[in-house]
Amino acid sequence: MSKQESLIIGRQPLIEALQSGRAIDKILVQNNANGEVLSQIRALSKEFNIPMQIVPAEKLNYLTKANHQG
């Protein structure tokens, strides 16, 4: 990851970033994630035309080294 890239870790921090208008290149979601919060993230990603990629948990674990919440 370059110095200019940053990660938003967690569902609620992502929702807050989307609602605040923060520039986001793409959203990575764990392949078995579900629930009302994820539905809200999907809706916001469509609203702001942000690509959403479904990935295995291992990829999120590798990228975050933290509790990413899917």
PDB file of N, CA and C in Angstrom, residues 2-69:
ATOM      1  N   SER A   2       0.557   2.189  -0.864  1.00  0.00           N
ATOM      2  CA  SER A   2       1.351   3.408  -0.925  1.00  0.00           C
ATOM      3  C   SER A   2       1.016   4.315   0.252  1.00  0.00           C
ATOM      4  N   LYS A   3       1.846   5.333   0.447  1.00  0.00           N
ATOM      5  CA  LYS A   3       1.639   6.252   1.562  1.00  0.00           C
ATOM      6  C   LYS A   3       0.353   7.060   1.395  1.00  0.00           C
ATOM      7  N   GLN A   4      -0.123   7.229   0.150  1.00  0.00           N
ATOM      8  CA  GLN A   4      -1.324   8.021  -0.083  1.00  0.00           C
ATOM      9  C   GLN A   4      -2.603   7.221   0.127  1.00  0.00           C
ATOM     10  N   GLU A   5      -2.504   5.896   0.196  1.00  0.00           N
ATOM     11  CA  GLU A   5      -3.682   5.068   0.416  1.00  0.00           C
ATOM     12  C   GLU A   5      -3.938   4.906   1.908  1.00  0.00           C
ATOM     13  N   SER A   6      -5.196   4.816   2.256  1.00  0.00           N
ATOM     14  CA  SER A   6      -5.543   4.531   3.640  1.00  0.00           C
ATOM     15  C   SER A   6      -6.751   3.608   3.644  1.00  0.00           C
ATOM     16  N   LEU A   7      -6.937   2.942   4.755  1.00  0.00           N
ATOM     17  CA  LEU A   7      -8.039   2.006   4.907  1.00  0.00           C
ATOM     18  C   LEU A   7      -9.013   2.516   5.951  1.00  0.00           C
ATOM     19  N   ILE A   8     -10.274   2.259   5.714  1.00  0.00           N
ATOM     20  CA  ILE A   8     -11.301   2.492   6.723  1.00  0.00           C
ATOM     21  C   ILE A   8     -11.699   1.108   7.200  1.00  0.00           C
ATOM     22  N   ILE A   9     -11.507   0.842   8.471  1.00  0.00           N
ATOM     23  CA  ILE A   9     -11.746  -0.495   9.007  1.00  0.00           C
ATOM     24  C   ILE A   9     -13.008  -0.475   9.861  1.00  0.00           C
ATOM     25  N   GLY A  10     -13.946  -1.341   9.515  1.00  0.00           N
ATOM     26  CA  GLY A  10     -15.180  -1.455  10.281  1.00  0.00           C
ATOM     27  C   GLY A  10     -16.375  -0.915   9.520  1.00  0.00           C
ATOM     28  N   ARG A  11     -17.516  -1.505   9.794  1.00  0.00           N
ATOM     29  CA  ARG A  11     -18.738  -1.134   9.078  1.00  0.00           C
ATOM     30  C   ARG A  11     -19.212   0.270   9.423  1.00  0.00           C
ATOM     31  N   GLN A  12     -19.314   0.589  10.695  1.00  0.00           N
ATOM     32  CA  GLN A  12     -19.818   1.913  11.090  1.00  0.00           C
ATOM     33  C   GLN A  12     -18.868   3.039  10.665  1.00  0.00           C
ATOM     34  N   PRO A  13     -17.548   2.888  10.839  1.00  0.00           N
ATOM     35  CA  PRO A  13     -16.655   3.936  10.336  1.00  0.00           C
ATOM     36  C   PRO A  13     -16.791   4.141   8.824  1.00  0.00           C
ATOM     37  N   LEU A  14     -17.039   3.051   8.084  1.00  0.00           N
ATOM     38  CA  LEU A  14     -17.233   3.172   6.639  1.00  0.00           C
ATOM     39  C   LEU A  14     -18.507   3.949   6.329  1.00  0.00           C
ATOM     40  N   ILE A  15     -19.586   3.623   7.008  1.00  0.00           N
ATOM     41  CA  ILE A  15     -20.847   4.341   6.796  1.00  0.00           C
ATOM     42  C   ILE A  15     -20.668   5.827   7.095  1.00  0.00           C
ATOM     43  N   GLU A  16     -19.997   6.144   8.185  1.00  0.00           N
ATOM     44  CA  GLU A  16     -19.766   7.547   8.543  1.00  0.00           C
ATOM     45  C   GLU A  16     -18.932   8.257   7.481  1.00  0.00           C
ATOM     46  N   ALA A  17     -17.920   7.568   6.951  1.00  0.00           N
ATOM     47  CA  ALA A  17     -17.083   8.161   5.906  1.00  0.00           C
ATOM     48  C   ALA A  17     -17.895   8.401   4.634  1.00  0.00           C
ATOM     49  N   LEU A  18     -18.731   7.445   4.262  1.00  0.00           N
ATOM     50  CA  LEU A  18     -19.573   7.605   3.077  1.00  0.00           C
ATOM     51  C   LEU A  18     -20.537   8.773   3.250  1.00  0.00           C
ATOM     52  N   GLN A  19     -21.178   8.853   4.400  1.00  0.00           N
ATOM     53  CA  GLN A  19     -22.154   9.912   4.648  1.00  0.00           C
ATOM     54  C   GLN A  19     -21.516  11.294   4.742  1.00  0.00           C
ATOM     55  N   SER A  20     -20.244  11.344   5.113  1.00  0.00           N
ATOM     56  CA  SER A  20     -19.565  12.638   5.227  1.00  0.00           C
ATOM     57  C   SER A  20     -19.017  13.128   3.887  1.00  0.00           C
ATOM     58  N   GLY A  21     -19.098  12.275   2.863  1.00  0.00           N
ATOM     59  CA  GLY A  21     -18.607  12.679   1.553  1.00  0.00           C
ATOM     60  C   GLY A  21     -17.141  12.398   1.322  1.00  0.00           C
ATOM     61  N   ARG A  22     -16.519  11.634   2.201  1.00  0.00           N
ATOM     62  CA  ARG A  22     -15.103  11.299   2.042  1.00  0.00           C
ATOM     63  C   ARG A  22     -14.901  10.525   0.739  1.00  0.00           C
ATOM     64  N   ALA A  23     -13.837  10.831   0.026  1.00  0.00           N
ATOM     65  CA  ALA A  23     -13.526  10.144  -1.229  1.00  0.00           C
ATOM     66  C   ALA A  23     -13.093   8.710  -0.934  1.00  0.00           C
ATOM     67  N   ILE A  24     -13.762   7.759  -1.559  1.00  0.00           N
ATOM     68  CA  ILE A  24     -13.465   6.341  -1.375  1.00  0.00           C
ATOM     69  C   ILE A  24     -13.358   5.711  -2.752  1.00  0.00           C
ATOM     70  N   ASP A  25     -12.269   4.971  -2.986  1.00  0.00           N
ATOM     71  CA  ASP A  25     -12.040   4.353  -4.293  1.00  0.00           C
ATOM     72  C   ASP A  25     -12.829   3.068  -4.480  1.00  0.00           C
ATOM     73  N   LYS A  26     -12.850   2.222  -3.456  1.00  0.00           N
ATOM     74  CA  LYS A  26     -13.591   0.963  -3.541  1.00  0.00           C
ATOM     75  C   LYS A  26     -13.850   0.443  -2.137  1.00  0.00           C
ATOM     76  N   ILE A  27     -14.825  -0.445  -2.056  1.00  0.00           N
ATOM     77  CA  ILE A  27     -15.200  -1.049  -0.783  1.00  0.00           C
ATOM     78  C   ILE A  27     -14.973  -2.549  -0.893  1.00  0.00           C
ATOM     79  N   LEU A  28     -14.240  -3.100   0.065  1.00  0.00           N
ATOM     80  CA  LEU A  28     -14.028  -4.543   0.125  1.00  0.00           C
ATOM     81  C   LEU A  28     -14.906  -5.108   1.229  1.00  0.00           C
ATOM     82  N   VAL A  29     -15.669  -6.153   0.897  1.00  0.00           N
ATOM     83  CA  VAL A  29     -16.592  -6.763   1.847  1.00  0.00           C
ATOM     84  C   VAL A  29     -16.312  -8.258   1.904  1.00  0.00           C
ATOM     85  N   GLN A  30     -16.289  -8.782   3.103  1.00  0.00           N
ATOM     86  CA  GLN A  30     -16.062 -10.218   3.296  1.00  0.00           C
ATOM     87  C   GLN A  30     -17.182 -11.010   2.626  1.00  0.00           C
ATOM     88  N   ASN A  31     -16.815 -12.128   1.982  1.00  0.00           N
ATOM     89  CA  ASN A  31     -17.768 -12.881   1.168  1.00  0.00           C
ATOM     90  C   ASN A  31     -18.968 -13.441   1.930  1.00  0.00           C
ATOM     91  N   ASN A  32     -18.907 -13.599   3.226  1.00  0.00           N
ATOM     92  CA  ASN A  32     -20.062 -14.118   3.968  1.00  0.00           C
ATOM     93  C   ASN A  32     -20.701 -13.059   4.874  1.00  0.00           C
ATOM     94  N   ALA A  33     -20.379 -11.798   4.637  1.00  0.00           N
ATOM     95  CA  ALA A  33     -20.954 -10.710   5.443  1.00  0.00           C
ATOM     96  C   ALA A  33     -22.424 -10.515   5.075  1.00  0.00           C
ATOM     97  N   ASN A  34     -23.228 -10.176   6.076  1.00  0.00           N
ATOM     98  CA  ASN A  34     -24.644  -9.922   5.824  1.00  0.00           C
ATOM     99  C   ASN A  34     -25.200  -9.023   6.918  1.00  0.00           C
ATOM    100  N   GLY A  35     -26.463  -8.708   6.811  1.00  0.00           N
ATOM    101  CA  GLY A  35     -27.112  -7.907   7.839  1.00  0.00           C
ATOM    102  C   GLY A  35     -27.569  -6.556   7.334  1.00  0.00           C
ATOM    103  N   GLU A  36     -28.282  -5.860   8.213  1.00  0.00           N
ATOM    104  CA  GLU A  36     -28.861  -4.565   7.877  1.00  0.00           C
ATOM    105  C   GLU A  36     -27.790  -3.514   7.579  1.00  0.00           C
ATOM    106  N   VAL A  37     -26.713  -3.545   8.332  1.00  0.00           N
ATOM    107  CA  VAL A  37     -25.637  -2.566   8.118  1.00  0.00           C
ATOM    108  C   VAL A  37     -25.020  -2.764   6.738  1.00  0.00           C
ATOM    109  N   LEU A  38     -24.830  -4.024   6.341  1.00  0.00           N
ATOM    110  CA  LEU A  38     -24.267  -4.288   5.017  1.00  0.00           C
ATOM    111  C   LEU A  38     -25.221  -3.811   3.921  1.00  0.00           C
ATOM    112  N   SER A  39     -26.509  -3.962   4.133  1.00  0.00           N
ATOM    113  CA  SER A  39     -27.489  -3.451   3.166  1.00  0.00           C
ATOM    114  C   SER A  39     -27.360  -1.938   3.029  1.00  0.00           C
ATOM    115  N   GLN A  40     -27.128  -1.264   4.135  1.00  0.00           N
ATOM    116  CA  GLN A  40     -26.937   0.191   4.111  1.00  0.00           C
ATOM    117  C   GLN A  40     -25.660   0.547   3.353  1.00  0.00           C
ATOM    118  N   ILE A  41     -24.598  -0.220   3.561  1.00  0.00           N
ATOM    119  CA  ILE A  41     -23.340   0.022   2.848  1.00  0.00           C
ATOM    120  C   ILE A  41     -23.540  -0.186   1.350  1.00  0.00           C
ATOM    121  N   ARG A  42     -24.250  -1.244   0.977  1.00  0.00           N
ATOM    122  CA  ARG A  42     -24.525  -1.493  -0.450  1.00  0.00           C
ATOM    123  C   ARG A  42     -25.290  -0.322  -1.065  1.00  0.00           C
ATOM    124  N   ALA A  43     -26.301   0.153  -0.369  1.00  0.00           N
ATOM    125  CA  ALA A  43     -27.099   1.270  -0.880  1.00  0.00           C
ATOM    126  C   ALA A  43     -26.243   2.526  -1.047  1.00  0.00           C
ATOM    127  N   LEU A  44     -25.410   2.816  -0.064  1.00  0.00           N
ATOM    128  CA  LEU A  44     -24.544   3.998  -0.150  1.00  0.00           C
ATOM    129  C   LEU A  44     -23.508   3.850  -1.255  1.00  0.00           C
ATOM    130  N   SER A  45     -22.971   2.645  -1.439  1.00  0.00           N
ATOM    131  CA  SER A  45     -21.978   2.442  -2.501  1.00  0.00           C
ATOM    132  C   SER A  45     -22.611   2.679  -3.867  1.00  0.00           C
ATOM    133  N   LYS A  46     -23.866   2.268  -4.035  1.00  0.00           N
ATOM    134  CA  LYS A  46     -24.570   2.525  -5.297  1.00  0.00           C
ATOM    135  C   LYS A  46     -24.859   4.015  -5.457  1.00  0.00           C
ATOM    136  N   GLU A  47     -25.308   4.633  -4.372  1.00  0.00           N
ATOM    137  CA  GLU A  47     -25.643   6.061  -4.418  1.00  0.00           C
ATOM    138  C   GLU A  47     -24.441   6.905  -4.829  1.00  0.00           C
ATOM    139  N   PHE A  48     -23.264   6.561  -4.313  1.00  0.00           N
ATOM    140  CA  PHE A  48     -22.061   7.338  -4.591  1.00  0.00           C
ATOM    141  C   PHE A  48     -21.197   6.719  -5.686  1.00  0.00           C
ATOM    142  N   ASN A  49     -21.730   5.674  -6.347  1.00  0.00           N
ATOM    143  CA  ASN A  49     -21.042   5.026  -7.465  1.00  0.00           C
ATOM    144  C   ASN A  49     -19.637   4.548  -7.085  1.00  0.00           C
ATOM    145  N   ILE A  50     -19.549   3.872  -5.946  1.00  0.00           N
ATOM    146  CA  ILE A  50     -18.282   3.325  -5.459  1.00  0.00           C
ATOM    147  C   ILE A  50     -18.315   1.817  -5.661  1.00  0.00           C
ATOM    148  N   PRO A  51     -17.339   1.262  -6.392  1.00  0.00           N
ATOM    149  CA  PRO A  51     -17.334  -0.185  -6.607  1.00  0.00           C
ATOM    150  C   PRO A  51     -17.187  -0.953  -5.298  1.00  0.00           C
ATOM    151  N   MET A  52     -17.934  -2.051  -5.204  1.00  0.00           N
ATOM    152  CA  MET A  52     -17.885  -2.904  -4.024  1.00  0.00           C
ATOM    153  C   MET A  52     -17.417  -4.283  -4.467  1.00  0.00           C
ATOM    154  N   GLN A  53     -16.366  -4.767  -3.827  1.00  0.00           N
ATOM    155  CA  GLN A  53     -15.775  -6.053  -4.189  1.00  0.00           C
ATOM    156  C   GLN A  53     -15.951  -7.037  -3.041  1.00  0.00           C
ATOM    157  N   ILE A  54     -16.449  -8.240  -3.351  1.00  0.00           N
ATOM    158  CA  ILE A  54     -16.609  -9.304  -2.365  1.00  0.00           C
ATOM    159  C   ILE A  54     -15.315 -10.110  -2.334  1.00  0.00           C
ATOM    160  N   VAL A  55     -14.721 -10.244  -1.146  1.00  0.00           N
ATOM    161  CA  VAL A  55     -13.424 -10.916  -1.011  1.00  0.00           C
ATOM    162  C   VAL A  55     -13.454 -11.907   0.149  1.00  0.00           C
ATOM    163  N   PRO A  56     -12.537 -12.882   0.133  1.00  0.00           N
ATOM    164  CA  PRO A  56     -12.451 -13.809   1.273  1.00  0.00           C
ATOM    165  C   PRO A  56     -11.911 -13.105   2.517  1.00  0.00           C
ATOM    166  N   ALA A  57     -12.252 -13.650   3.670  1.00  0.00           N
ATOM    167  CA  ALA A  57     -11.799 -13.083   4.945  1.00  0.00           C
ATOM    168  C   ALA A  57     -10.284 -12.976   4.999  1.00  0.00           C
ATOM    169  N   GLU A  58      -9.594 -13.922   4.391  1.00  0.00           N
ATOM    170  CA  GLU A  58      -8.125 -13.916   4.418  1.00  0.00           C
ATOM    171  C   GLU A  58      -7.554 -12.641   3.802  1.00  0.00           C
ATOM    172  N   LYS A  59      -8.184 -12.152   2.743  1.00  0.00           N
ATOM    173  CA  LYS A  59      -7.690 -10.917   2.119  1.00  0.00           C
ATOM    174  C   LYS A  59      -7.866  -9.727   3.056  1.00  0.00           C
ATOM    175  N   LEU A  60      -9.025  -9.640   3.710  1.00  0.00           N
ATOM    176  CA  LEU A  60      -9.239  -8.545   4.660  1.00  0.00           C
ATOM    177  C   LEU A  60      -8.280  -8.655   5.840  1.00  0.00           C
ATOM    178  N   ASN A  61      -8.078  -9.865   6.323  1.00  0.00           N
ATOM    179  CA  ASN A  61      -7.132 -10.076   7.427  1.00  0.00           C
ATOM    180  C   ASN A  61      -5.735  -9.622   7.032  1.00  0.00           C
ATOM    181  N   TYR A  62      -5.318  -9.942   5.808  1.00  0.00           N
ATOM    182  CA  TYR A  62      -3.992  -9.564   5.321  1.00  0.00           C
ATOM    183  C   TYR A  62      -3.859  -8.040   5.220  1.00  0.00           C
ATOM    184  N   LEU A  63      -4.886  -7.397   4.694  1.00  0.00           N
ATOM    185  CA  LEU A  63      -4.828  -5.946   4.485  1.00  0.00           C
ATOM    186  C   LEU A  63      -4.927  -5.146   5.772  1.00  0.00           C
ATOM    187  N   THR A  64      -5.728  -5.615   6.714  1.00  0.00           N
ATOM    188  CA  THR A  64      -6.022  -4.791   7.883  1.00  0.00           C
ATOM    189  C   THR A  64      -5.205  -5.094   9.123  1.00  0.00           C
ATOM    190  N   LYS A  65      -4.904  -6.337   9.340  1.00  0.00           N
ATOM    191  CA  LYS A  65      -4.212  -6.750  10.574  1.00  0.00           C
ATOM    192  C   LYS A  65      -4.992  -6.270  11.804  1.00  0.00           C
ATOM    193  N   ALA A  66      -6.334  -6.140  11.640  1.00  0.00           N
ATOM    194  CA  ALA A  66      -7.192  -5.654  12.728  1.00  0.00           C
ATOM    195  C   ALA A  66      -8.568  -6.290  12.605  1.00  0.00           C
ATOM    196  N   ASN A  67      -9.455  -6.019  13.557  1.00  0.00           N
ATOM    197  CA  ASN A  67     -10.825  -6.508  13.502  1.00  0.00           C
ATOM    198  C   ASN A  67     -11.588  -5.675  12.482  1.00  0.00           C
ATOM    199  N   HIS A  68     -11.789  -6.228  11.297  1.00  0.00           N
ATOM    200  CA  HIS A  68     -12.389  -5.486  10.197  1.00  0.00           C
ATOM    201  C   HIS A  68     -13.905  -5.616  10.139  1.00  0.00           C
ATOM    202  N   GLN A  69     -14.508  -6.522  10.861  1.00  0.00           N
ATOM    203  CA  GLN A  69     -15.963  -6.700  10.952  1.00  0.00           C
ATOM    204  C   GLN A  69     -16.609  -7.093   9.632  1.00  0.00           C
TER     205      GLN A  69
END
